Tab-separated table of C-alpha atoms in Angstrom:
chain	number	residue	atom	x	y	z
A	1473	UNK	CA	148.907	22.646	-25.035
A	1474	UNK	CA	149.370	18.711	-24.863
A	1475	UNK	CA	151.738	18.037	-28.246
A	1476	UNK	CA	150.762	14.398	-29.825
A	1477	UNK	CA	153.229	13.027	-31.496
A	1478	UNK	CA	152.776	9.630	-33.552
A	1479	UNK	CA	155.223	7.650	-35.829
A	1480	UNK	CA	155.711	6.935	-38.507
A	1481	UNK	CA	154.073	9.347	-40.426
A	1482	UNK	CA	153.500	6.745	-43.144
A	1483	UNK	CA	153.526	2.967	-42.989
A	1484	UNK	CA	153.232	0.546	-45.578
A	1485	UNK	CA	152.296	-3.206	-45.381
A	1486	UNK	CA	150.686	-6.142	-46.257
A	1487	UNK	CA	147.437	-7.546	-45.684
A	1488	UNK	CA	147.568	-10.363	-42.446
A	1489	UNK	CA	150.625	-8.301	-41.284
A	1490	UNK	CA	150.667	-7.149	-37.574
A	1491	UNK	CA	150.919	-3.355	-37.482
A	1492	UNK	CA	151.970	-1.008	-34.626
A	1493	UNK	CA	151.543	2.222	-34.441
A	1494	UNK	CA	153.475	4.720	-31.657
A	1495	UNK	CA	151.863	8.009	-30.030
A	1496	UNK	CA	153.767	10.236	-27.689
A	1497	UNK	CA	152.517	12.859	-25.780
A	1498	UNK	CA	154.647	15.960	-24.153
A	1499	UNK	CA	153.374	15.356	-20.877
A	1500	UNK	CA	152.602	12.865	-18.849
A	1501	UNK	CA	148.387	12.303	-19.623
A	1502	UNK	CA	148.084	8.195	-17.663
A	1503	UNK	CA	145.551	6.781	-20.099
A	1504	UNK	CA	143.622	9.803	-21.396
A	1505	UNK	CA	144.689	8.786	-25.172
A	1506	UNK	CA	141.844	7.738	-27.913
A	1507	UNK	CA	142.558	6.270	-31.589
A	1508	UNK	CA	140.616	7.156	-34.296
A	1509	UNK	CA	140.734	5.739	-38.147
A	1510	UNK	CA	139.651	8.108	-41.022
A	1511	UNK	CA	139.186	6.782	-44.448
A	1512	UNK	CA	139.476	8.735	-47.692
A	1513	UNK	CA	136.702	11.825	-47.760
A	1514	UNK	CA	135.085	10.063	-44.477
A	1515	UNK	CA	134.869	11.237	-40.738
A	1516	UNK	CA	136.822	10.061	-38.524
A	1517	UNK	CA	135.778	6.476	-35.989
A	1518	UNK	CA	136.425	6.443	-32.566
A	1519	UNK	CA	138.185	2.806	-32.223
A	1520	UNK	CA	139.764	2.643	-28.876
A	1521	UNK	CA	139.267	4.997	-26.039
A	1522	UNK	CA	141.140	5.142	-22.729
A	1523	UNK	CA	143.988	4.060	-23.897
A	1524	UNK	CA	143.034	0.374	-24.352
A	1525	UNK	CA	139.213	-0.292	-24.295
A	1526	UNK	CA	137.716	-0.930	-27.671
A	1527	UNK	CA	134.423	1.072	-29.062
A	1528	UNK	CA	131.471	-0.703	-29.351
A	1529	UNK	CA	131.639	-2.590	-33.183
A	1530	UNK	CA	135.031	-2.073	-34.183
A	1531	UNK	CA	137.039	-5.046	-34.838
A	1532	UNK	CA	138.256	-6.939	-32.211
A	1533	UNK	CA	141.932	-7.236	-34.146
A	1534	UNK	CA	142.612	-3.523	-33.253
A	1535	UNK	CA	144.111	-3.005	-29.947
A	1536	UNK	CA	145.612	-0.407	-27.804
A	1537	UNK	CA	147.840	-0.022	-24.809
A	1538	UNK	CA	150.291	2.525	-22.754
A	1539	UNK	CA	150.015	5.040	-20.186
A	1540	UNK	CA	151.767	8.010	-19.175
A	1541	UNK	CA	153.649	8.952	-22.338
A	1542	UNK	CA	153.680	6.541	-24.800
A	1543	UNK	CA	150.406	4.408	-26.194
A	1544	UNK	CA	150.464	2.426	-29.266
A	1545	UNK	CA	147.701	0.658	-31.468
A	1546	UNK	CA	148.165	-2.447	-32.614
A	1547	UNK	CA	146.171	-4.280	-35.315
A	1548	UNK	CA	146.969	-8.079	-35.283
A	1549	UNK	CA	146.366	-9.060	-38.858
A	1550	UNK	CA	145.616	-6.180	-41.362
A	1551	UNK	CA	142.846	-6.652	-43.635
A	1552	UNK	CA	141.851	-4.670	-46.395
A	1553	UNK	CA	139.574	-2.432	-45.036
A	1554	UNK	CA	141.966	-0.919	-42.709
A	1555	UNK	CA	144.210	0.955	-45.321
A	1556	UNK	CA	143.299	4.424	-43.874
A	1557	UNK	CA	144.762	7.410	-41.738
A	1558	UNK	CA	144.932	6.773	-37.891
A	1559	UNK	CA	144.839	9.280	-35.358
A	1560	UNK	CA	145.858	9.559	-31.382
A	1561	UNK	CA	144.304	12.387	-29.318
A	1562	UNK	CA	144.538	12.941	-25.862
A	1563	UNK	CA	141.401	13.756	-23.334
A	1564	UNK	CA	143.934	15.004	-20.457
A	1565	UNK	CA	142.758	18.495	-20.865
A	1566	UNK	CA	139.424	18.187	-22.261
A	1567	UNK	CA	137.802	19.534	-23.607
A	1568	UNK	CA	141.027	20.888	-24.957
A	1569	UNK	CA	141.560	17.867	-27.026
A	1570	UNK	CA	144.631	17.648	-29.318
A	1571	UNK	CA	145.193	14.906	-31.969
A	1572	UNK	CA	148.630	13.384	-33.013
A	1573	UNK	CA	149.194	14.561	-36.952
A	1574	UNK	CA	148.041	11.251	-38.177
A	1575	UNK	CA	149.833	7.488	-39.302
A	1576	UNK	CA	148.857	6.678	-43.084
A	1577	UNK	CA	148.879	3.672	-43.394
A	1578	UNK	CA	148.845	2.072	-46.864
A	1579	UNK	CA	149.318	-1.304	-49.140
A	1580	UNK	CA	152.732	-2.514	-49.610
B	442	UNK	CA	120.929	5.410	-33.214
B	443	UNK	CA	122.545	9.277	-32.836
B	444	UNK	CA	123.061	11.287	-36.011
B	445	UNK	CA	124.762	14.461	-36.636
B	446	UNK	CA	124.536	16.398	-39.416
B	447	UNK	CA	126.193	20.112	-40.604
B	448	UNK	CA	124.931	22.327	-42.760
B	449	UNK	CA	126.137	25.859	-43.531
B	450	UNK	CA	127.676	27.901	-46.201
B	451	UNK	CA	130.533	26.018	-48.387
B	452	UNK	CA	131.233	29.336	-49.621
B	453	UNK	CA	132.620	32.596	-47.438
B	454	UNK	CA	134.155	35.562	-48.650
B	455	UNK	CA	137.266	36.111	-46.866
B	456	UNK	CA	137.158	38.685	-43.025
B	457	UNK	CA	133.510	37.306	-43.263
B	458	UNK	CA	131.646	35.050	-40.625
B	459	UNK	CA	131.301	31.022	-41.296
B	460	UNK	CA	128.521	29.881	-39.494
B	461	UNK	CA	127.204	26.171	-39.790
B	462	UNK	CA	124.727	24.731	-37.526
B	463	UNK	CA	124.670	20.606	-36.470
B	464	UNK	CA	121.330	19.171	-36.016
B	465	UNK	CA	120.825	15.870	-33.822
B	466	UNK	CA	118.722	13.238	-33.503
B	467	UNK	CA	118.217	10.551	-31.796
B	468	UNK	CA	119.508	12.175	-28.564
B	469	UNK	CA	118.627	15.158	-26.637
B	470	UNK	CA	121.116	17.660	-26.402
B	471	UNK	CA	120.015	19.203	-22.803
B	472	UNK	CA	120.600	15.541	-21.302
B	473	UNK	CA	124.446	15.459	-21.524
B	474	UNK	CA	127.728	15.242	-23.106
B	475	UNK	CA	129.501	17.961	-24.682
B	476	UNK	CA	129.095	19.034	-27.884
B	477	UNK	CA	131.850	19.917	-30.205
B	478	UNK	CA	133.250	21.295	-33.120
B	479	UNK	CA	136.561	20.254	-35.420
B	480	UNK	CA	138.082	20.856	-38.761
B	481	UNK	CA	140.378	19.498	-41.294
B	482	UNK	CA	142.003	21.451	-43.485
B	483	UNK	CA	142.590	19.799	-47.154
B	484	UNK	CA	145.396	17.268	-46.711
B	485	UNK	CA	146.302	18.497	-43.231
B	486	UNK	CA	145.169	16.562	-39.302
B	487	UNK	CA	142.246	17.332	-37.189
B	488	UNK	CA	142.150	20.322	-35.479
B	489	UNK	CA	139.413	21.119	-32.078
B	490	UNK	CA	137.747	24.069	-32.267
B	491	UNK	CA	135.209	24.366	-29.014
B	492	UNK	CA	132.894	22.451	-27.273
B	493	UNK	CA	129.662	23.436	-25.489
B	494	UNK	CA	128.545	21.028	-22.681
B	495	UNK	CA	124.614	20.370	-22.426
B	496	UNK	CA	124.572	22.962	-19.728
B	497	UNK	CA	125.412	25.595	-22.044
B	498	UNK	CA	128.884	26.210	-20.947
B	499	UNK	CA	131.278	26.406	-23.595
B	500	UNK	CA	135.220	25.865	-24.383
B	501	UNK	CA	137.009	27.344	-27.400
B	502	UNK	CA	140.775	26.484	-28.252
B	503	UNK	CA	143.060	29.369	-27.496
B	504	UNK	CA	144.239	30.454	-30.459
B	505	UNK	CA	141.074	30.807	-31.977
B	506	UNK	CA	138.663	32.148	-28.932
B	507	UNK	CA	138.595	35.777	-29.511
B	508	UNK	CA	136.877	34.326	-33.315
B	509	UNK	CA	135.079	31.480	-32.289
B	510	UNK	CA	131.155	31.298	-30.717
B	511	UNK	CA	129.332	28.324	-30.228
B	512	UNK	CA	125.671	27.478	-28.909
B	513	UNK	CA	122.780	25.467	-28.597
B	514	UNK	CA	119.418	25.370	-29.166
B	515	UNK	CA	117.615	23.144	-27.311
B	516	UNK	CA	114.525	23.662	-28.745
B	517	UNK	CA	115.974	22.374	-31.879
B	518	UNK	CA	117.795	20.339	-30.708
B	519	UNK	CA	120.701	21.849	-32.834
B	520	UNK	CA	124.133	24.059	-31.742
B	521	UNK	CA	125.680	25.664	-33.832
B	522	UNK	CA	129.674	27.427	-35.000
B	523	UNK	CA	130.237	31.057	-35.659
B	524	UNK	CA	133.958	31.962	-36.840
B	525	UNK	CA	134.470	35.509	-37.711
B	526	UNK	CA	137.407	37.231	-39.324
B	527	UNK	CA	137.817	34.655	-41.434
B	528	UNK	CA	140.851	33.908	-43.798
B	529	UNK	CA	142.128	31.301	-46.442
B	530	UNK	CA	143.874	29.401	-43.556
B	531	UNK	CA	139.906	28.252	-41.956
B	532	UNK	CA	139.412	26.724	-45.614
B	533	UNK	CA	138.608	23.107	-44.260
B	534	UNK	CA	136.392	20.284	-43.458
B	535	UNK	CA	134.095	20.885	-40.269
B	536	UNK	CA	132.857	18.206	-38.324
B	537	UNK	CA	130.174	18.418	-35.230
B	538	UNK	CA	130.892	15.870	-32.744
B	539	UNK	CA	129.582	14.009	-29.585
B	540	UNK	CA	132.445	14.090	-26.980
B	541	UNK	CA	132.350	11.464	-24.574
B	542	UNK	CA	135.298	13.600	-22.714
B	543	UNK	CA	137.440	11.269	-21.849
B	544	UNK	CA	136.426	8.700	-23.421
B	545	UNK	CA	136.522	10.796	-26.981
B	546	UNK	CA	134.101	11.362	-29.664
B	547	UNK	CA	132.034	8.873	-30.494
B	548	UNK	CA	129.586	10.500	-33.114
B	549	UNK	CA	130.982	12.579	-35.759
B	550	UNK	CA	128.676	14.241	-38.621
B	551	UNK	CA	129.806	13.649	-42.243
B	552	UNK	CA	131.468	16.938	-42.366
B	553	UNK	CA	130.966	20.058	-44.429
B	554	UNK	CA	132.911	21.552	-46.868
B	555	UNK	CA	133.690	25.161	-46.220
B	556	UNK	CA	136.266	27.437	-48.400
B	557	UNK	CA	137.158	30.596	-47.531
B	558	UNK	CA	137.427	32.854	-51.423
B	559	UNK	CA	136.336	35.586	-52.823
């Protein structure tokens, strides 16, 4: 299996900060690598897929890029409404899909 | 607009079978995409279980395949999750899924509660 690995675990900040987030994957997988957010007792959103093309309605402050082994989502100015758990997962293998453990992120 | 919703069980008795079924609308199942199932136990990541494509063929992660079944039902435009055997440790939130493949899941259901107790 295709390990995900994403730091930090947990990340706190402010609102209109610029956040990164870092995934790593055990193998090379170009840019088969998706982000998803998950809010409290909600599913899961797809926000970026292939690496750096954003889904259709999410905000256009979220942004990803990378290939090969390391990827990283970026959201330009936090606002509220994006205190939540983030997710990587790659689509190398699919449909034998693994996700990174998740990046909390939460107010500072 | 595609919708996916589980139902199923939120209670199983432990070495018994979970079974939930996902029921779609808005999109026909037989006309593509693969179908899919993952969990989240309380507190814990996400976690695939199997897929089934639209042609029927399915894909179940390897430490769970000799438990796992999944199928559709075209005519109900529904597939379903069968997990036998089952222990404390499949406690968890399951979601049904649209997978784009590559280009990752882009419906999810609301996700049912199941617990494993006896």
């Amino acid at each position: 299996d295709i390990q995900m690995t994403q730091s930090p675990s947990f990340l706190s900040a402010s609102v209109g900060d610029r956040v990164t987030i870092t995934c790593r994957a055990s193998q090379s997988i170009s840019t088969y690598l998706n982000w998803y957010q998950q809010k409290r007792g909600k599913a899961p959103k797809l926000l970026i897929y292939a690496a750096s093309s954003l889904q259709s309605g999410a905000p256009s402050r979220f942004s990803g890029s990378g290939s090969g082994t390391e990827f990283t989502l970026t959201i330009s100015s936090l606002q509220p409404e994006d205190f939540a758990t983030y997710y990587c997962q790659q689509s190398f293998n699919t449909p034998a899909i693994t996700f990174g453990q998740g990046t909390r992120l939460e107010i500072k | 607009q595609v919708q996916l919703q589980e139902s199923g069980p939120g209670l199983v008795k432990p070495s018994e079978t979970l079974s939930l079924t996902c029921t779609v609308s808005g999109y026909s199942i037989s006309s593509g995409y693969s179908w899919g199932w993952i969990r989240q136990p309380p507190g814990k990541g996400l976690e695939w279980i199997g897929s089934v494509y639209h042609s029927g063929t399915t894909y179940y992660k390897s430490s769970l395949k000799s438990r796992v079944t999944i199928s559709l039902d075209t005519s109900k435009n529904q597939f379903s999750l069968r997990l036998s055997s089952v222990t404390a440790a499949d406690t968890a939130v399951y979601y049904c899924v649209r997978d784009h493949e590559v280009n990752g899941m882009d419906v999810w259901g609301n996700g049912t509660t199941v617990t494993v107790s006896s």
